[in-house]
């Protein structure tokens, strides 16, 4: 490292000093904790982004957000050149850098530079985005301080959704082939693809019911307001929890709706009307509705994956292309969805570990890889080969029908955010499919019936005592736990359960499904007890749900 650089870095670091002794881990999706503990992490992630940019000779993104966490939290994720999450090999650099005491900072940096043979004379550029949390602006300024301490170029995109920043990074590194690297460019690209798709719908006049959106009082609400005008008159939106009064993610948002399996506060639901919730940084979406008896029905990531993969598969038959398609889920996928996809749809299904990077990675193995977590994070990846073949068929398809189907696939490619799951983009894909197929939300829901399920958490002294295998579906440590779970599961019908240490919270998560809600609840509770006793539970023993 050049002396000049080093002096500037150390000098600025004083303004972002690390509280001695504090250690944090680069978790499933970056650092995440109380906002007041993050200033030094932000500064250092600014530094790391510059190093990553020099190393990859590409623009790197830094997003300040804690997604669905409470408003008081914050976090940071790095975005790699093609818009993917930071490669896993660099997560350890991130952790080391974040945890180096002030006097160790220089060594921590020099180590990365040596290890990766980074030429500090190389150009670099970092793009920065942030969510609507009160702490985000200052934290993003800390990132910028880090970036400028290394005398790097940067561009601050201000308030953007996480997927918008991923999109921008990808555009910047592909000479605009993916789109214009601006938020406006994002709206243009998506709305054009959406409008082109929906215009082909025989039903565009039929279902004029509007879509109600719960914006989780976050960035998604802001961005939907900006985008709305581009979508009229084909889609009319009613926005709730737009941030004007409620608190971010408080009793609303995709995570709340999915985990509690109930409607968010602050939304006006009429029977049969489509509703959806974004999470705090708009990279997740779930749908739901109330039936005539006012019963709540959730359409989660699994239902979304099924809808999208069915639609794509039908189009592939029409264009007569032999592209392989696979669906990637996690252990949380409802058993009914997996069965439906495999047995009825005849689509190969794979299970990956929780966390977008694991699903994304697996999905890249297919010509068309659909991945969704049950919690509503997901997208579709098209290989280069698939994209080329589809684009070609738009003109050269042998029949009117195949050219039309190719055109629709092309629109889907443009509409879906292939860099990462994106609530806005996914919402538009879903709305387009429902319109093209003339499907009501109830009919979509009827594709298969979810097995009743329950998610709970258990506090233990050290969640690292639990180790899992087989994409988190079984535990190998502590001894005896898995055998215990197996015995409990056997007592229930159509049952399945697994436990895993959370990657974002200091708890062990428990998932259970069974033939009835009562049984799913009882099974989840029994498994919680097993975890509590075998993995060092703290506090009171878990209580039954009812
Ligand atoms: C993060 C992940 C999400 C995952 C969740 C699991 C990304 C962008 N986000 O939010 O995919 O489902 O963590 O949380 O990767 P948990 O480990 O606390 O259950
Ligand atoms: Zn999120």
Coordinates of C-alpha atoms in Angstrom, one line a residue, residues 6-501:
X6 CA -2.2 4.5 4.3
X7 CA -1.9 7.8 6.1
X8 CA -5.2 9.0 4.7
X9 CA -6.9 5.7 5.6
X10 CA -5.7 5.7 9.2
X11 CA -6.3 9.4 9.7
X12 CA -10.0 9.1 8.6
X13 CA -10.4 5.9 10.6
X14 CA -10.1 7.9 13.7
X15 CA -13.5 9.5 12.9
X16 CA -15.0 6.0 12.5
X17 CA -13.2 4.3 15.4
X18 CA -14.1 0.8 16.2
X19 CA -15.4 0.2 19.8
X20 CA -12.7 -2.0 21.3
X21 CA -13.6 -5.6 21.7
X22 CA -16.8 -5.5 19.5
X23 CA -16.9 -8.4 17.1
X24 CA -19.4 -9.0 14.3
X25 CA -19.8 -11.6 11.6
X26 CA -20.5 -11.2 7.9
X27 CA -23.7 -13.1 8.2
X28 CA -26.0 -14.7 5.6
X29 CA -26.4 -11.3 3.8
X30 CA -23.8 -9.0 5.2
X31 CA -23.4 -7.4 8.6
X32 CA -26.5 -6.6 10.6
X33 CA -26.9 -5.3 14.1
X34 CA -28.0 -2.2 16.1
X35 CA -27.3 0.9 13.9
X36 CA -25.1 2.5 16.6
X37 CA -22.5 -0.3 16.4
X38 CA -22.0 0.0 12.7
X39 CA -20.1 3.2 11.9
X40 CA -16.7 1.6 11.8
X41 CA -18.0 -1.3 9.8
X42 CA -19.4 1.0 7.2
X43 CA -16.1 2.9 6.9
X44 CA -14.2 -0.3 6.5
X45 CA -16.7 -1.8 4.0
X46 CA -16.1 1.4 1.9
X47 CA -12.4 0.4 2.0
X48 CA -13.1 -3.2 1.2
X49 CA -15.4 -2.2 -1.7
X50 CA -12.5 -0.2 -3.2
X51 CA -10.2 -3.2 -2.9
X52 CA -12.8 -5.5 -4.5
X53 CA -13.3 -3.0 -7.3
X54 CA -9.5 -2.9 -8.0
X55 CA -9.3 -6.6 -7.9
X56 CA -12.2 -7.3 -10.3
X57 CA -11.6 -4.2 -12.4
X58 CA -15.3 -3.5 -12.1
X59 CA -17.8 -1.3 -10.3
X60 CA -18.8 -2.7 -6.8
X61 CA -21.9 -1.8 -4.9
X62 CA -22.4 -1.1 -1.2
X63 CA -26.0 -1.2 0.1
X64 CA -26.8 0.1 3.6
X65 CA -29.9 -1.7 4.9
X66 CA -31.1 -4.2 7.4
X67 CA -33.9 -5.5 5.3
X68 CA -36.8 -6.8 7.4
X69 CA -35.1 -6.1 10.8
X70 CA -36.5 -3.5 13.2
X71 CA -36.0 0.1 12.3
X72 CA -33.2 0.5 15.0
X73 CA -31.0 -2.0 13.3
X74 CA -29.0 -1.5 10.2
X75 CA -26.6 -3.4 8.0
X76 CA -24.5 -3.5 4.9
X77 CA -24.1 -5.8 1.9
X78 CA -21.5 -5.7 -0.8
X79 CA -22.6 -6.2 -4.4
X80 CA -20.3 -8.0 -6.9
X81 CA -19.8 -7.0 -10.6
X82 CA -22.7 -8.9 -12.2
X83 CA -25.0 -7.7 -9.4
X84 CA -24.6 -10.9 -7.3
X85 CA -23.8 -11.0 -3.7
X86 CA -20.1 -10.7 -2.6
X87 CA -18.3 -14.0 -3.3
X88 CA -18.0 -16.1 -0.3
X89 CA -14.2 -16.1 -0.3
X90 CA -14.2 -12.4 0.5
X91 CA -16.6 -12.7 3.4
X92 CA -13.7 -13.7 5.7
X93 CA -11.8 -10.5 4.6
X94 CA -15.0 -8.5 5.4
X95 CA -15.2 -10.1 8.9
X96 CA -11.5 -9.7 9.6
X97 CA -11.5 -6.1 8.5
X98 CA -14.6 -5.3 10.5
X99 CA -13.2 -6.9 13.7
X100 CA -9.6 -5.5 13.5
X101 CA -8.9 -3.2 16.4
X102 CA -7.7 0.3 15.3
X103 CA -4.0 -0.6 15.6
X104 CA -4.6 -3.8 13.6
X105 CA -6.4 -2.1 10.7
X106 CA -3.2 -1.5 8.6
X107 CA -2.2 -5.2 8.8
X108 CA -5.7 -6.3 8.0
X109 CA -5.7 -4.2 4.9
X110 CA -2.2 -5.2 3.8
X111 CA -3.1 -8.8 4.2
X112 CA -6.0 -8.6 1.8
X113 CA -3.9 -6.6 -0.7
X114 CA -1.1 -9.2 -0.6
X115 CA -3.3 -12.2 -0.5
X116 CA -5.3 -11.0 -3.6
X117 CA -2.2 -9.4 -5.3
X118 CA -4.1 -6.2 -5.7
X119 CA -2.5 -3.4 -7.6
X120 CA -3.3 -0.2 -5.7
X121 CA -2.6 1.9 -8.9
X122 CA -5.6 0.3 -10.6
X123 CA -8.8 2.2 -11.1
X124 CA -11.8 1.7 -8.9
X125 CA -15.4 2.8 -8.6
X126 CA -18.0 2.1 -5.9
X127 CA -21.7 2.8 -6.1
X128 CA -23.6 3.3 -2.9
X129 CA -27.3 3.0 -2.0
X130 CA -29.3 3.1 1.2
X131 CA -32.8 2.3 2.6
X132 CA -35.1 4.7 4.5
X133 CA -33.9 4.0 8.0
X134 CA -33.1 7.2 10.0
X135 CA -29.6 5.9 10.5
X136 CA -28.9 5.0 6.9
X137 CA -27.8 8.4 5.6
X138 CA -25.0 8.9 8.2
X139 CA -23.9 5.3 7.7
X140 CA -23.7 5.7 4.0
X141 CA -21.6 8.8 4.6
X142 CA -19.2 6.6 6.6
X143 CA -19.0 4.2 3.6
X144 CA -18.2 7.2 1.4
X145 CA -15.5 8.3 3.8
X146 CA -13.9 4.9 3.4
X147 CA -14.1 5.0 -0.4
X148 CA -12.6 8.5 -0.6
X149 CA -9.8 7.7 1.9
X150 CA -8.5 5.3 -0.9
X151 CA -9.0 8.2 -3.4
X152 CA -11.5 6.0 -5.3
X153 CA -14.2 7.2 -7.6
X154 CA -17.8 6.7 -6.4
X155 CA -21.4 7.5 -7.0
X156 CA -24.0 7.9 -4.3
X157 CA -27.4 6.7 -5.6
X158 CA -29.0 7.7 -2.4
X159 CA -32.4 6.1 -1.6
X160 CA -32.8 2.9 -3.6
X161 CA -34.2 -0.5 -3.0
X162 CA -31.6 -3.3 -2.6
X163 CA -32.5 -4.9 -6.0
X164 CA -32.2 -1.5 -7.7
X165 CA -28.6 -1.2 -6.5
X166 CA -27.9 -4.7 -7.7
X167 CA -29.4 -3.8 -11.1
X168 CA -27.3 -0.6 -11.3
X169 CA -24.1 -2.5 -10.5
X170 CA -24.8 -5.0 -13.3
X171 CA -25.6 -2.2 -15.8
X172 CA -22.5 -0.3 -15.0
X173 CA -20.3 -3.4 -15.6
X174 CA -22.0 -4.5 -18.9
X175 CA -21.8 -1.2 -20.8
X176 CA -25.5 -0.7 -20.5
X177 CA -26.4 -4.0 -22.2
X178 CA -28.5 -4.9 -19.1
X179 CA -30.1 -1.5 -19.0
X180 CA -29.4 2.2 -18.2
X181 CA -27.6 2.4 -14.9
X182 CA -30.1 4.7 -13.2
X183 CA -33.3 4.3 -11.2
X184 CA -35.1 5.9 -14.1
X185 CA -33.5 3.3 -16.4
X186 CA -34.8 0.6 -14.2
X187 CA -38.4 1.9 -14.3
X188 CA -38.1 2.2 -18.1
X189 CA -36.8 -1.3 -18.6
X190 CA -39.3 -3.0 -16.4
X191 CA -42.3 -1.0 -17.3
X192 CA -41.7 -1.5 -21.0
X193 CA -41.4 -5.3 -20.6
X194 CA -44.5 -5.3 -18.4
X195 CA -46.6 -3.2 -20.7
X196 CA -45.5 -5.3 -23.7
X197 CA -46.5 -8.5 -21.9
X198 CA -49.8 -7.4 -20.6
X199 CA -50.8 -5.9 -23.9
X200 CA -50.9 -9.5 -25.3
X201 CA -53.3 -10.5 -22.6
X202 CA -56.8 -11.4 -23.9
X203 CA -58.1 -10.5 -20.5
X204 CA -56.5 -7.0 -20.0
X205 CA -60.0 -5.5 -19.7
X206 CA -61.5 -8.3 -17.7
X207 CA -59.8 -8.1 -14.3
X208 CA -59.6 -4.5 -13.5
X209 CA -59.3 -5.2 -9.7
X210 CA -56.4 -3.2 -8.4
X211 CA -53.6 -4.6 -6.4
X212 CA -53.1 -3.5 -2.8
X213 CA -49.5 -3.2 -1.7
X214 CA -48.1 -3.1 1.9
X215 CA -44.9 -1.2 1.5
X216 CA -43.6 -2.1 5.0
X217 CA -43.1 1.6 5.5
X218 CA -39.9 1.3 3.7
X219 CA -38.0 2.0 0.5
X220 CA -40.3 -0.2 -1.6
X221 CA -43.2 2.2 -1.0
X222 CA -41.2 5.2 -2.1
X223 CA -40.0 3.4 -5.2
X224 CA -43.5 2.1 -6.1
X225 CA -44.8 5.7 -5.9
X226 CA -42.1 6.8 -8.4
X227 CA -42.8 3.9 -10.7
X228 CA -46.6 4.0 -10.6
X229 CA -47.0 6.4 -13.5
X230 CA -45.0 4.1 -15.8
X231 CA -47.5 1.3 -15.2
X232 CA -50.8 3.0 -15.9
X233 CA -53.3 2.3 -17.2
X234 CA -52.5 -1.4 -17.2
X235 CA -51.9 -1.8 -13.5
X236 CA -53.6 0.1 -10.8
X237 CA -52.1 0.1 -7.4
X238 CA -53.3 0.9 -3.9
X239 CA -50.4 1.6 -1.6
X240 CA -50.6 1.1 2.2
X241 CA -47.9 1.4 4.8
X242 CA -46.1 4.0 2.6
X243 CA -44.0 5.3 5.4
X244 CA -46.0 8.5 6.0
X245 CA -47.0 7.5 9.5
X246 CA -46.1 3.9 10.5
X247 CA -42.8 2.6 11.5
X248 CA -40.6 0.5 9.2
X249 CA -41.4 -3.2 9.3
X250 CA -43.5 -2.7 12.4
X251 CA -46.6 -5.1 12.3
X252 CA -46.2 -5.1 8.5
X253 CA -44.0 -6.2 5.7
X254 CA -43.4 -9.6 4.0
X255 CA -41.5 -11.2 6.9
X256 CA -44.3 -10.3 9.4
X257 CA -47.0 -11.7 7.1
X258 CA -45.1 -14.9 6.3
X259 CA -44.0 -15.8 9.8
X260 CA -47.2 -14.9 11.5
X261 CA -49.4 -16.0 8.6
X262 CA -51.7 -13.1 9.0
X263 CA -52.4 -9.8 7.3
X264 CA -50.3 -6.7 8.2
X265 CA -51.8 -3.9 10.1
X266 CA -52.7 -0.8 8.1
X267 CA -54.0 -2.5 4.9
X268 CA -57.6 -2.4 3.8
X269 CA -58.5 -5.9 2.5
X270 CA -61.7 -6.7 0.6
X271 CA -62.6 -10.4 0.0
X272 CA -61.1 -11.8 -3.1
X273 CA -58.7 -8.8 -3.7
X274 CA -55.1 -9.4 -4.3
X275 CA -52.7 -8.0 -1.7
X276 CA -49.0 -8.2 -1.4
X277 CA -46.3 -7.2 1.1
X278 CA -42.7 -6.1 0.4
X279 CA -40.0 -6.3 3.0
X280 CA -38.0 -3.3 4.3
X281 CA -35.5 -3.2 1.4
X282 CA -38.0 -4.5 -1.3
X283 CA -36.1 -7.7 -2.1
X284 CA -38.9 -10.0 -0.9
X285 CA -42.6 -10.3 -1.7
X286 CA -45.5 -12.4 -0.6
X287 CA -49.2 -12.3 -1.8
X288 CA -52.3 -13.0 0.2
X289 CA -56.1 -12.4 0.2
X290 CA -59.2 -12.9 2.3
X291 CA -61.9 -15.2 1.1
X292 CA -65.6 -14.5 1.5
X293 CA -65.6 -16.0 5.0
X294 CA -62.8 -13.6 5.8
X295 CA -60.2 -16.4 6.1
X296 CA -56.7 -15.3 5.4
X297 CA -54.8 -17.1 2.6
X298 CA -51.0 -16.7 2.1
X299 CA -49.3 -17.2 -1.3
X300 CA -45.7 -17.4 -0.4
X301 CA -42.4 -17.8 -2.3
X302 CA -43.3 -21.4 -3.1
X303 CA -46.6 -20.5 -4.7
X304 CA -44.8 -17.7 -6.6
X305 CA -42.1 -20.1 -7.9
X306 CA -44.8 -22.6 -9.0
X307 CA -46.8 -19.9 -10.8
X308 CA -43.7 -18.6 -12.6
X309 CA -42.2 -21.9 -13.5
X310 CA -45.5 -23.3 -14.8
X311 CA -45.9 -20.2 -17.0
X312 CA -42.4 -20.5 -18.4
X313 CA -42.7 -24.2 -19.0
X314 CA -45.9 -23.7 -21.0
X315 CA -44.1 -21.1 -23.2
X316 CA -41.1 -23.4 -23.7
X317 CA -43.4 -26.1 -25.1
X318 CA -44.9 -23.6 -27.5
X319 CA -41.4 -22.4 -28.8
X320 CA -40.3 -26.0 -28.9
X321 CA -36.9 -25.3 -27.2
X322 CA -35.2 -28.0 -25.3
X323 CA -33.8 -25.8 -22.5
X324 CA -33.5 -27.4 -19.1
X325 CA -35.3 -25.8 -16.3
X326 CA -34.9 -26.4 -12.6
X327 CA -36.5 -25.0 -9.5
X328 CA -34.3 -24.3 -6.4
X329 CA -35.9 -24.2 -2.9
X330 CA -34.8 -24.4 0.7
X331 CA -35.8 -26.7 3.5
X332 CA -38.5 -24.2 4.3
X333 CA -40.4 -24.9 1.1
X334 CA -43.8 -26.3 1.8
X335 CA -43.9 -30.1 1.2
X336 CA -46.9 -29.6 -1.0
X337 CA -45.1 -27.3 -3.3
X338 CA -42.2 -29.7 -3.8
X339 CA -44.6 -32.5 -4.5
X340 CA -46.6 -30.5 -7.0
X341 CA -43.5 -29.3 -8.9
X342 CA -41.9 -32.8 -9.1
X343 CA -45.0 -35.0 -9.6
X344 CA -47.4 -32.9 -11.5
X345 CA -45.2 -30.4 -13.2
X346 CA -42.4 -32.8 -13.7
X347 CA -39.8 -30.1 -13.0
X348 CA -36.6 -31.1 -11.2
X349 CA -36.4 -29.5 -7.8
X350 CA -33.3 -28.9 -5.7
X351 CA -32.8 -28.0 -2.1
X352 CA -30.2 -25.4 -1.2
X353 CA -29.1 -23.9 2.1
X354 CA -31.0 -20.9 3.3
X355 CA -29.6 -17.6 2.0
X356 CA -29.9 -16.1 -1.5
X357 CA -26.3 -16.8 -2.5
X358 CA -26.8 -20.5 -2.1
X359 CA -30.0 -20.6 -4.2
X360 CA -28.6 -18.2 -6.8
X361 CA -25.5 -20.4 -7.2
X362 CA -27.5 -23.5 -7.7
X363 CA -29.9 -21.9 -10.1
X364 CA -27.0 -20.8 -12.3
X365 CA -26.5 -24.5 -13.3
X366 CA -29.6 -24.5 -15.5
X367 CA -30.6 -22.9 -18.8
X368 CA -33.5 -21.5 -16.8
X369 CA -33.1 -21.6 -13.0
X370 CA -36.1 -20.5 -10.9
X371 CA -35.3 -20.0 -7.3
X372 CA -37.4 -18.9 -4.4
X373 CA -37.2 -19.0 -0.7
X374 CA -40.6 -19.6 1.0
X375 CA -40.2 -16.2 2.6
X376 CA -40.6 -14.6 -0.8
X377 CA -37.1 -13.9 -2.0
X378 CA -36.4 -15.2 -5.5
X379 CA -36.0 -14.7 -9.2
X380 CA -35.3 -16.5 -12.4
X381 CA -31.9 -16.8 -14.1
X382 CA -31.6 -17.3 -17.8
X383 CA -28.3 -18.7 -19.2
X384 CA -26.7 -16.8 -22.1
X385 CA -27.6 -19.8 -24.3
X386 CA -31.2 -19.6 -23.3
X387 CA -31.4 -15.9 -23.8
X388 CA -29.8 -16.1 -27.3
X389 CA -32.1 -18.9 -28.4
X390 CA -35.2 -17.1 -27.2
X391 CA -34.3 -13.8 -28.8
X392 CA -33.6 -15.5 -32.1
X393 CA -37.0 -17.2 -32.1
X394 CA -38.8 -13.9 -31.8
X395 CA -38.0 -13.4 -35.5
X396 CA -37.4 -16.9 -36.8
X397 CA -40.1 -18.9 -35.0
X398 CA -41.8 -21.3 -37.4
X399 CA -45.3 -20.4 -36.5
X400 CA -47.2 -17.3 -35.3
X401 CA -47.7 -19.1 -32.0
X402 CA -44.1 -19.9 -31.4
X403 CA -43.0 -16.3 -32.3
X404 CA -45.6 -14.9 -29.9
X405 CA -44.4 -17.3 -27.1
X406 CA -40.8 -16.3 -27.8
X407 CA -41.8 -12.7 -27.5
X408 CA -43.4 -13.3 -24.2
X409 CA -40.3 -15.2 -22.9
X410 CA -38.2 -12.3 -24.1
X411 CA -40.4 -9.9 -22.1
X412 CA -40.1 -12.1 -19.0
X413 CA -36.3 -12.0 -19.4
X414 CA -36.4 -8.2 -19.4
X415 CA -39.0 -7.9 -16.6
X416 CA -37.3 -10.2 -14.1
X417 CA -34.4 -8.8 -12.2
X418 CA -31.8 -11.5 -12.8
X419 CA -29.3 -10.1 -10.4
X420 CA -31.3 -10.8 -7.2
X421 CA -34.8 -11.3 -5.9
X422 CA -36.8 -8.1 -6.4
X423 CA -40.2 -7.4 -4.9
X424 CA -41.2 -4.8 -7.6
X425 CA -40.0 -7.0 -10.5
X426 CA -41.5 -10.2 -9.1
X427 CA -44.8 -8.4 -8.5
X428 CA -44.9 -7.2 -12.1
X429 CA -44.1 -10.8 -13.4
X430 CA -46.9 -12.2 -11.2
X431 CA -49.4 -9.5 -12.2
X432 CA -48.5 -10.1 -15.9
X433 CA -49.0 -13.9 -15.6
X434 CA -52.3 -13.6 -13.7
X435 CA -53.5 -11.2 -16.4
X436 CA -52.3 -13.3 -19.3
X437 CA -53.8 -16.5 -17.9
X438 CA -56.9 -14.8 -16.6
X439 CA -56.2 -16.2 -13.2
X440 CA -57.8 -14.8 -10.0
X441 CA -55.8 -14.9 -6.8
X442 CA -58.1 -17.7 -5.5
X443 CA -57.5 -19.8 -8.6
X444 CA -53.8 -19.3 -8.3
X445 CA -54.0 -20.4 -4.7
X446 CA -55.8 -23.6 -5.7
X447 CA -52.9 -24.9 -7.7
X448 CA -52.0 -26.9 -4.5
X449 CA -52.9 -26.7 -0.8
X450 CA -50.1 -25.9 1.6
X451 CA -49.4 -28.3 4.4
X452 CA -50.1 -26.5 7.7
X453 CA -46.8 -25.4 9.2
X454 CA -45.2 -23.5 12.0
X455 CA -42.0 -21.6 12.5
X456 CA -40.6 -21.0 16.0
X457 CA -37.3 -20.0 17.6
X458 CA -35.4 -21.2 20.6
X459 CA -32.8 -19.2 22.6
X460 CA -29.7 -21.2 23.4
X461 CA -26.4 -20.2 25.0
X462 CA -24.5 -20.7 21.8
X463 CA -26.3 -21.6 18.6
X464 CA -23.1 -22.8 17.0
X465 CA -23.5 -26.1 18.9
X466 CA -26.0 -27.0 16.2
X467 CA -24.4 -28.2 13.0
X468 CA -26.5 -29.2 10.0
X469 CA -26.1 -31.2 6.8
X470 CA -28.1 -32.1 3.7
X471 CA -29.0 -28.5 3.0
X472 CA -30.0 -27.9 6.6
X473 CA -32.5 -30.7 6.7
X474 CA -30.7 -32.8 9.3
X475 CA -28.5 -32.0 12.3
X476 CA -25.2 -33.7 13.0
X477 CA -24.5 -31.9 16.2
X478 CA -25.2 -32.0 19.2
X479 CA -25.3 -35.7 19.4
X480 CA -28.7 -37.3 19.8
X481 CA -30.7 -34.2 18.7
X482 CA -31.5 -35.6 15.2
X483 CA -32.6 -39.0 16.6
X484 CA -34.8 -37.2 19.0
X485 CA -36.4 -35.1 16.3
X486 CA -36.9 -38.2 14.1
X487 CA -38.8 -39.9 16.9
X488 CA -41.0 -36.9 17.5
X489 CA -41.7 -36.5 13.8
X490 CA -42.8 -40.1 13.5
X491 CA -45.7 -39.5 15.9
X492 CA -47.4 -37.1 13.4
X493 CA -49.0 -37.5 9.9
X494 CA -47.5 -36.0 6.8
X495 CA -44.9 -34.5 9.1
X496 CA -41.5 -33.0 8.6
X497 CA -39.4 -30.9 10.9
X498 CA -35.9 -29.4 11.0
X499 CA -33.8 -27.0 13.0
X500 CA -31.0 -24.7 12.1
X501 CA -29.0 -21.9 13.7

